[in-house]
Structures are given as C-alpha cells and as structure tokens.
Short mmCIF file of C-alpha atoms in Angstrom, two decimals:
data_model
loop_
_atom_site.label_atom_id
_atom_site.label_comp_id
_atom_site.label_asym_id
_atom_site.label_seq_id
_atom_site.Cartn_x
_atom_site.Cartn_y
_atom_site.Cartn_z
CA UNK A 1 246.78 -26.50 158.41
CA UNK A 2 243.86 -25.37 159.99
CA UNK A 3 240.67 -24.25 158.31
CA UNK A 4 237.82 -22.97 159.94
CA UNK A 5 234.51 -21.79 158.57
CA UNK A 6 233.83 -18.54 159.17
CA UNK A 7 230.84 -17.85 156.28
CA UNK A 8 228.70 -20.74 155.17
CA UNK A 9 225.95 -18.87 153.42
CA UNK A 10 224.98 -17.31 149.77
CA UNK A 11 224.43 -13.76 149.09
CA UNK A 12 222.01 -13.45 151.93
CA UNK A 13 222.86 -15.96 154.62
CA UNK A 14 220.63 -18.37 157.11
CA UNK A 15 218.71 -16.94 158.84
CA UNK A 16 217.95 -14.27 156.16
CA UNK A 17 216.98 -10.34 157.26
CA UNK A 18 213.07 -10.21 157.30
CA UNK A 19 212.37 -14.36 156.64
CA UNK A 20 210.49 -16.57 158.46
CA UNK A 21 210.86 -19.94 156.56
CA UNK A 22 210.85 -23.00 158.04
CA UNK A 23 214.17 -22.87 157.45
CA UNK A 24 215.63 -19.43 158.69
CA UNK A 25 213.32 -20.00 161.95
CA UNK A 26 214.70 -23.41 162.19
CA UNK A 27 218.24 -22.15 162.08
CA UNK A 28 217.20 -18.89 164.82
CA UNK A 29 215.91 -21.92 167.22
CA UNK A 30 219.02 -24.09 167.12
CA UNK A 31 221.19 -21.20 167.06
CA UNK A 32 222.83 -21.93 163.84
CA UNK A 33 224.19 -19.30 161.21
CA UNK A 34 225.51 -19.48 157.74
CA UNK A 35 226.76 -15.96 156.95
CA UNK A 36 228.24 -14.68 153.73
CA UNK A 37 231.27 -17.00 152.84
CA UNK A 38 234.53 -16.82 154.10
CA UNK A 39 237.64 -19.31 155.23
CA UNK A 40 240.31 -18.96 157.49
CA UNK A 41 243.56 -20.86 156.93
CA UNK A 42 246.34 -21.42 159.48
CA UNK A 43 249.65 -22.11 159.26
CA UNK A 44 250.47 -23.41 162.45
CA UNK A 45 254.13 -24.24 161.51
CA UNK A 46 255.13 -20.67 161.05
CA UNK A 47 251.82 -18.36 162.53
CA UNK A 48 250.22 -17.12 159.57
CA UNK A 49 246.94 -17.54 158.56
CA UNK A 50 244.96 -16.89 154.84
CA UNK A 51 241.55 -15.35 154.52
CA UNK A 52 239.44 -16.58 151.01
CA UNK A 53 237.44 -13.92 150.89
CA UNK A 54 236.48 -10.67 152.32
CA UNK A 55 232.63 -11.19 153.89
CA UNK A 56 230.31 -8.46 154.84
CA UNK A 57 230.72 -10.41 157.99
CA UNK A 58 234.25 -9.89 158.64
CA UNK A 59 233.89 -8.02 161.84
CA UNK A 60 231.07 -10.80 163.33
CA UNK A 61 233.11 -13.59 161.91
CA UNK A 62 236.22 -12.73 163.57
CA UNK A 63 234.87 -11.98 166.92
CA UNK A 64 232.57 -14.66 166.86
CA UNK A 65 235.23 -17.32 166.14
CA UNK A 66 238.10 -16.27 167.70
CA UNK A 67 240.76 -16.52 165.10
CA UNK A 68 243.80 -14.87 164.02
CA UNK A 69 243.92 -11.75 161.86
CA UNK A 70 245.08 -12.69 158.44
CA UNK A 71 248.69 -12.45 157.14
CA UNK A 72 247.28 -12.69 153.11
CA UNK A 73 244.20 -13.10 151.83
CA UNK A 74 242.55 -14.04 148.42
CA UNK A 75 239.63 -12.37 146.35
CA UNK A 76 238.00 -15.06 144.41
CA UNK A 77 235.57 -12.80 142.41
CA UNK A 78 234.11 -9.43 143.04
CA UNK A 79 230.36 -9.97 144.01
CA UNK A 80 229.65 -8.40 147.24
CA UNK A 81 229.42 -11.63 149.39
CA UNK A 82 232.83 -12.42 148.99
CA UNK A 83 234.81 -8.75 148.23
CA UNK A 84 232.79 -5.72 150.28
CA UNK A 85 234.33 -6.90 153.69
CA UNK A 86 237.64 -5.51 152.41
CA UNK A 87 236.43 -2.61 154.07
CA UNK A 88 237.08 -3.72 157.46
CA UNK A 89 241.04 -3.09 156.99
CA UNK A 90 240.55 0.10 157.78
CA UNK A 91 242.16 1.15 161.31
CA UNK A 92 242.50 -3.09 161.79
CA UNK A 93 245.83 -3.70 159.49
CA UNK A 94 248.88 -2.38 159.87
CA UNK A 95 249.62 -4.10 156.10
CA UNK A 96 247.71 -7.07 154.54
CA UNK A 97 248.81 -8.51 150.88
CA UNK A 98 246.13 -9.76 148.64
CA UNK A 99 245.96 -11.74 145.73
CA UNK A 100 243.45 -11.79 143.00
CA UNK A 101 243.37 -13.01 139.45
CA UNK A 102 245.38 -11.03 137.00
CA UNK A 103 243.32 -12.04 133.66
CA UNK A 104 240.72 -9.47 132.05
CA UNK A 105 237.19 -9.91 132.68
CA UNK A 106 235.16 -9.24 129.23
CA UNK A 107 232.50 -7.73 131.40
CA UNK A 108 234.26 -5.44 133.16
CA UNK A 109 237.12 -4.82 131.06
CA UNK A 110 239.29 -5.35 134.50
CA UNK A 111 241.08 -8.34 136.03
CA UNK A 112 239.86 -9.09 139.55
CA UNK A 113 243.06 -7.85 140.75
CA UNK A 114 242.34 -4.22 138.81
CA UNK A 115 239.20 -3.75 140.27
CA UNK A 116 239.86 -4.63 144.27
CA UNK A 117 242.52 -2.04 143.55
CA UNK A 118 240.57 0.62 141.89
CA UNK A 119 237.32 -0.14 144.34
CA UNK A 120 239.85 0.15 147.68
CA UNK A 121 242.17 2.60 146.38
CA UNK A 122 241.34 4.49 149.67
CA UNK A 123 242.78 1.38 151.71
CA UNK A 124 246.64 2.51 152.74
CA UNK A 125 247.37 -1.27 154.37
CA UNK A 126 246.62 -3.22 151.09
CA UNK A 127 248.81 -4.32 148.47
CA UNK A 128 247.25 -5.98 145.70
CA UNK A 129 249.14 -8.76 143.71
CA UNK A 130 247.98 -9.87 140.06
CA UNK A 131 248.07 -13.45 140.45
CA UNK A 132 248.31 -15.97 136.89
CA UNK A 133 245.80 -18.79 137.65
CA UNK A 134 246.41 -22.44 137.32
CA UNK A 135 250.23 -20.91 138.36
CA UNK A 136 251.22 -21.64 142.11
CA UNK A 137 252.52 -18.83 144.16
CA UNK A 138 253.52 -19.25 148.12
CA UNK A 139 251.55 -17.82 150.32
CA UNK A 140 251.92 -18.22 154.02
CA UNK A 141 253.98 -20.89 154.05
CA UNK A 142 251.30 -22.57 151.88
CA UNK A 143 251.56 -23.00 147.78
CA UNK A 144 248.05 -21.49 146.36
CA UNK A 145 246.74 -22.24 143.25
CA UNK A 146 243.68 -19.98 141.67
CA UNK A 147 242.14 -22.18 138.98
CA UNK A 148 239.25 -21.02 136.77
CA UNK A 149 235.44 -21.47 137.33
CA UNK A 150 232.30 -21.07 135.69
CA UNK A 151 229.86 -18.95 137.36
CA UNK A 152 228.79 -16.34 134.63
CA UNK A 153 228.47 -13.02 133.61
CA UNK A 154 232.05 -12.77 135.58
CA UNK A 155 235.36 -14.16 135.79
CA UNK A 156 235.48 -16.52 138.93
CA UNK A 157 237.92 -18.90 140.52
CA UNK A 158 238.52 -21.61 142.98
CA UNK A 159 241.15 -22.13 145.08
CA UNK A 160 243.69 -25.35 145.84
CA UNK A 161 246.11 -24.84 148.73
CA UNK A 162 248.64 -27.15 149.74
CA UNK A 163 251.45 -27.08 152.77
CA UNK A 164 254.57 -28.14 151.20
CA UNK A 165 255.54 -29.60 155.00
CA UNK A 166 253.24 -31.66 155.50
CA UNK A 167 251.45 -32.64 152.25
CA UNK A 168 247.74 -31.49 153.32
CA UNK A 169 245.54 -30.33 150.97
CA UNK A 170 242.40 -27.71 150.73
CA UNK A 171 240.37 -27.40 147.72
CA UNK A 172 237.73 -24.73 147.32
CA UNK A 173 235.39 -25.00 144.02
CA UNK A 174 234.91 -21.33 144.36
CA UNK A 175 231.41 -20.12 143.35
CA UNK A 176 230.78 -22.05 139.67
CA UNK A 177 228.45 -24.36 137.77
CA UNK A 178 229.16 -28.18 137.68
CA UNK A 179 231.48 -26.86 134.53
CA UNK A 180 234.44 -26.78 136.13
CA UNK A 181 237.60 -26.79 133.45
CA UNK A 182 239.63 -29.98 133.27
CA UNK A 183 242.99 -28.37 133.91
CA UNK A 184 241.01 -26.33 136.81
CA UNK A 185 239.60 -30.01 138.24
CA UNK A 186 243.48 -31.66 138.19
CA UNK A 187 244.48 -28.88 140.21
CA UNK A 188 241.80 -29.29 142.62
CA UNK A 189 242.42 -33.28 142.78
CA UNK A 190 242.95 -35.56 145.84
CA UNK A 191 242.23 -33.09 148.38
CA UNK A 192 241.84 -33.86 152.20
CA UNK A 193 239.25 -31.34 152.24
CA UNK A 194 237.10 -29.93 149.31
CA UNK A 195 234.62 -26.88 150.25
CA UNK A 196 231.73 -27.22 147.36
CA UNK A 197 229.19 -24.85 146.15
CA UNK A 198 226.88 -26.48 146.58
CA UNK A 199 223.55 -23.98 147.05
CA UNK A 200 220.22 -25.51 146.87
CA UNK A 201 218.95 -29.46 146.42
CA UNK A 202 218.49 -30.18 142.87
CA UNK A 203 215.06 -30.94 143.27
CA UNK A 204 214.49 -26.93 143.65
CA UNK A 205 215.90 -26.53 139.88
CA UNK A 206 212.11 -26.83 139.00
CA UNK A 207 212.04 -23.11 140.31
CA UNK A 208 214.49 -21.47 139.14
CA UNK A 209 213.30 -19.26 135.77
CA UNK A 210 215.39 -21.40 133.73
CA UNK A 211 215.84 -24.62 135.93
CA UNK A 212 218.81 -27.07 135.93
CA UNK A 213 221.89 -27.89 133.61
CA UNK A 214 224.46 -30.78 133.13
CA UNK A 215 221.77 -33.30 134.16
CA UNK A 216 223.86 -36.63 134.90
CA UNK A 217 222.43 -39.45 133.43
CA UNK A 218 219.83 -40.04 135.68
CA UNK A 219 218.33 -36.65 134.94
CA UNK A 220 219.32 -34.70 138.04
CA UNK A 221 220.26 -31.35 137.38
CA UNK A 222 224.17 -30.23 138.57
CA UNK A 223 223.73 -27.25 138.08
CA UNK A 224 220.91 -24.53 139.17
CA UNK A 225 220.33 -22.15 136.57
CA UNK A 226 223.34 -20.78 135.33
CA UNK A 227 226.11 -20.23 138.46
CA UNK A 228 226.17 -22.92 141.05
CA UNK A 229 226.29 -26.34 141.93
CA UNK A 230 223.38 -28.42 143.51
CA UNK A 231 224.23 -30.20 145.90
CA UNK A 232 223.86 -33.27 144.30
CA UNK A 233 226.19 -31.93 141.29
CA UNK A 234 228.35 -30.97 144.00
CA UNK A 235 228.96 -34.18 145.67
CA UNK A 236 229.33 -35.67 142.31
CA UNK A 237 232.36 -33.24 141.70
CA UNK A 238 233.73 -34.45 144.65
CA UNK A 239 233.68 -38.32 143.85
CA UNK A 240 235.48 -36.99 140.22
CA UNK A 241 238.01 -35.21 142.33
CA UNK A 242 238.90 -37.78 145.14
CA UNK A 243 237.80 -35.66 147.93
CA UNK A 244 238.93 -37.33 151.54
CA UNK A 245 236.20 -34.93 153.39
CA UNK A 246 233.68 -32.55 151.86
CA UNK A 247 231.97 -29.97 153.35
CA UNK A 248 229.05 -28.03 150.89
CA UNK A 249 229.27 -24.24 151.49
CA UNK A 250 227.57 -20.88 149.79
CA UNK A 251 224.28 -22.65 150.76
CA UNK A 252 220.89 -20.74 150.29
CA UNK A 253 218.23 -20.69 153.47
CA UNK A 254 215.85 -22.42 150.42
CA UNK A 255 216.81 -25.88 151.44
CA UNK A 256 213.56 -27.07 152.95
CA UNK A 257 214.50 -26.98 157.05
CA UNK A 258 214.12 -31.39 156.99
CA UNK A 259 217.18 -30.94 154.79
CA UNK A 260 219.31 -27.74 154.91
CA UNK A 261 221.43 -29.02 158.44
CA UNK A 262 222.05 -32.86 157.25
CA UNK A 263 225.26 -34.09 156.28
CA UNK A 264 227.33 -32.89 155.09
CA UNK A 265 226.23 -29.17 154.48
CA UNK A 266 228.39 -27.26 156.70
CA UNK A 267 227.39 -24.51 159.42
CA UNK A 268 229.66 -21.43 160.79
CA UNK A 269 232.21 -22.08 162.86
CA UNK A 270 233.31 -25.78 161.84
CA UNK A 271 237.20 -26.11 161.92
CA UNK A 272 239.36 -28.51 160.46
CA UNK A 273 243.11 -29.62 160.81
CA UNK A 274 244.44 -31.76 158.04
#
C-alpha cells in the first residue's frame, strides 16, 4: 500500500489566495503547500489505486505528484474541499466507481451517495455506489470501511482501509470533532498510519466565537468550536487508537509559522508504504 498526500490543507489551503501571514509567506519561501485535502492509495499488488476525496486541486495534485489516475474513489462528505473536484472526470475517465455513504442526512434530506449523484448527474464515467458504514466492502484489492464522524450540521465519515495481503492498515479520522463514535474508533484501531484532523493548535480555541470542547483533564480543548480536532485532541485520538505513525492533515494556515511545519503536521506530497 502506498499513500501519498496529495491535499494537506482546510477549506482554503497554505498559502491562502490574498494572505500574507507569517505563516502563508513562510510556506511561499520554503516552497511548501497544503492544498485542499486529498489521498491517493496504491495497490501495488494488483495496479489500482483509491482517491479519498475529490479536491478542487485535482488537476494540480495529480500533475504535481505524479501518480496514477484512480481506479475508485471515496466521497467522505459533500463540502466543497473534499467533493467539487469531481468535476475533473470530465474528458479524463473513461469510467471511475465511487462510493459514498448510503444513510440520510437530516439536513439535506439526501445520503452522501444521493447527492454526488444528483450534483454530477452530467458526469457519463461515474457510477455511484451507496455504501452502509461501519460495513466493509472491497475496493481495489483493499477492504474499506466508512465509519461515522462528528463534524456538524452534516453527515461525515472517516475512512479505515486495510490490504487483506499484507495486513497494512490506513486510518483516516475524516473531518470530525474529538467525538468520534466508539464503534467508529474500533474500526479505526491499530493502524500503521492514521491521517488526523487535526486543524489549528488548541491554544487558538480562545478565538474561535465559541472556543473549545471535550477539554481533557488538563483543560485543553480537543476540539475547536464545533467540527474539528486540535491538534492536541488529535494526537490524543491517536494514542486511544494505537496509531504506529500519524500524520495531522486538513490543517488551517492559522498555525502561527514557529509551529504550523513541526512534527508531525504533514505537507503535500509526503508518501508512505506500509
């Protein structure tokens, strides 16, 4: 299995359009990008590969790194950072399968699935397949599990994917709070690689409108606001969950620039075979 980084950003990536930061001109001196998030998984066994998620990106990403076009990819949600690069199928793919969640979304009265296939009902190469989380289903050679997140007003998921060869194992958190469901966490468990949301230091809860939750018992927030991990809550889910390696991902260009490139918050372009 081999997993490379193509997207390592949040909504608006590092550097960001139109910010000069310390951190964003940090990033434009060293030559270092986090764009909107996105992971490429090979299967080197059999020569397919699996995209999580479509990123405005897509086209950069995939000429920048060099990789494979996908054989199947997942949508873990339907925010714009991780669905709107489905457009790039268009005059690419010959045929691409993807899977999404299958379960309604109170908000939008849709399953994920329902709504990549009523937004890209123009798209001739896709076929969409309703996918029951917590319920593995092979996919490239690799069985993928989408397990059940909190990162409100919608329906959102991470992602465990293991090669039944060769006993590696990737877990994403997917976008979510520190909240993440107990049957969704022993899914995730023991992986040689968990990806973490984990987008700002928890220090910066201070700013948010309505700060920090799930404060661990030293008071540190694991939580900012309402939808993501700190980093600190992240790395904390990662000790509960066994993690060999972590990598923290969907990070935000408000890291202050002494901090946002130390270990271990991952940049574009890192690759990993487990």
């Amino acid at each position: 299995m081999r997993v490379t980084l193509l997207g390592t950003g949040d909504t608006t990536g590092t550097p960001t359009v139109g910010c000069d930061c310390d951190t964003c001109e940090t990033a434009r001196e060293r030559g270092i990008e986090r764009t909107r998030f996105s992971v490429h998984i090979e299967n080197e066994c059999i020569g397919e590969s699996l995209l999580i998620d479509f990123s405005p990106d897509f086209r950069y990403q995939f000429l920048r790194d060099d990789v494979s076009l996908p054989d199947a990819a997942i949508v873990t949600h339907i925010h714009f950072d991780h669905l709107d690069g489905l457009g790039n199928v268009f005059r690419v793919f010959d045929s691409l399968d993807v899977y999404a969640a299958n379960e309604t979304d109170p908000k939008t009265d849709k399953s994920v699935a329902e709504t990549v296939r009523a937004d890209y009902h123009y798209l001739e190469p896709i076929d969409v397949y309703p996918t029951t989380p917590l319920e593995p289903v092979r996919i490239c050679g690799f069985d993928v599990t989408l397990v059940p997140v909190e990162h409100p007003p919608l329906l959102c998921y991470g992602v465990a994917i293991e090669d039944p060869v060769t006993g590696a194992k990737l877990s994403l958190s997917g976008d979510t709070s520190y909240n993440v469901p107990a049957d969704s966490r022993e899914v995730l468990a023991d992986p040689d690689l968990l990806l973490a949301d984990g987008i700002v230091p928890a220090h910066l809860c201070e700013y948010h409108p309505i700060g920090g939750r799930h404060e661990n018992d030293a008071g540190v927030p694991r939580t900012f606001g309402t939808k993501h991990m700190t980093r600190e809550g992240a790395l904390e889910l990662a000790d509960e969950l066994n993690a060999e390696r972590t990598r923290l991902v969907h990070l935000a260009h408000y890291y202050p620039a002494d901090e946002a490139f130390e270990e271990p918050l991952a940049i574009d372009g890192e690759q990993y075979v487990l």
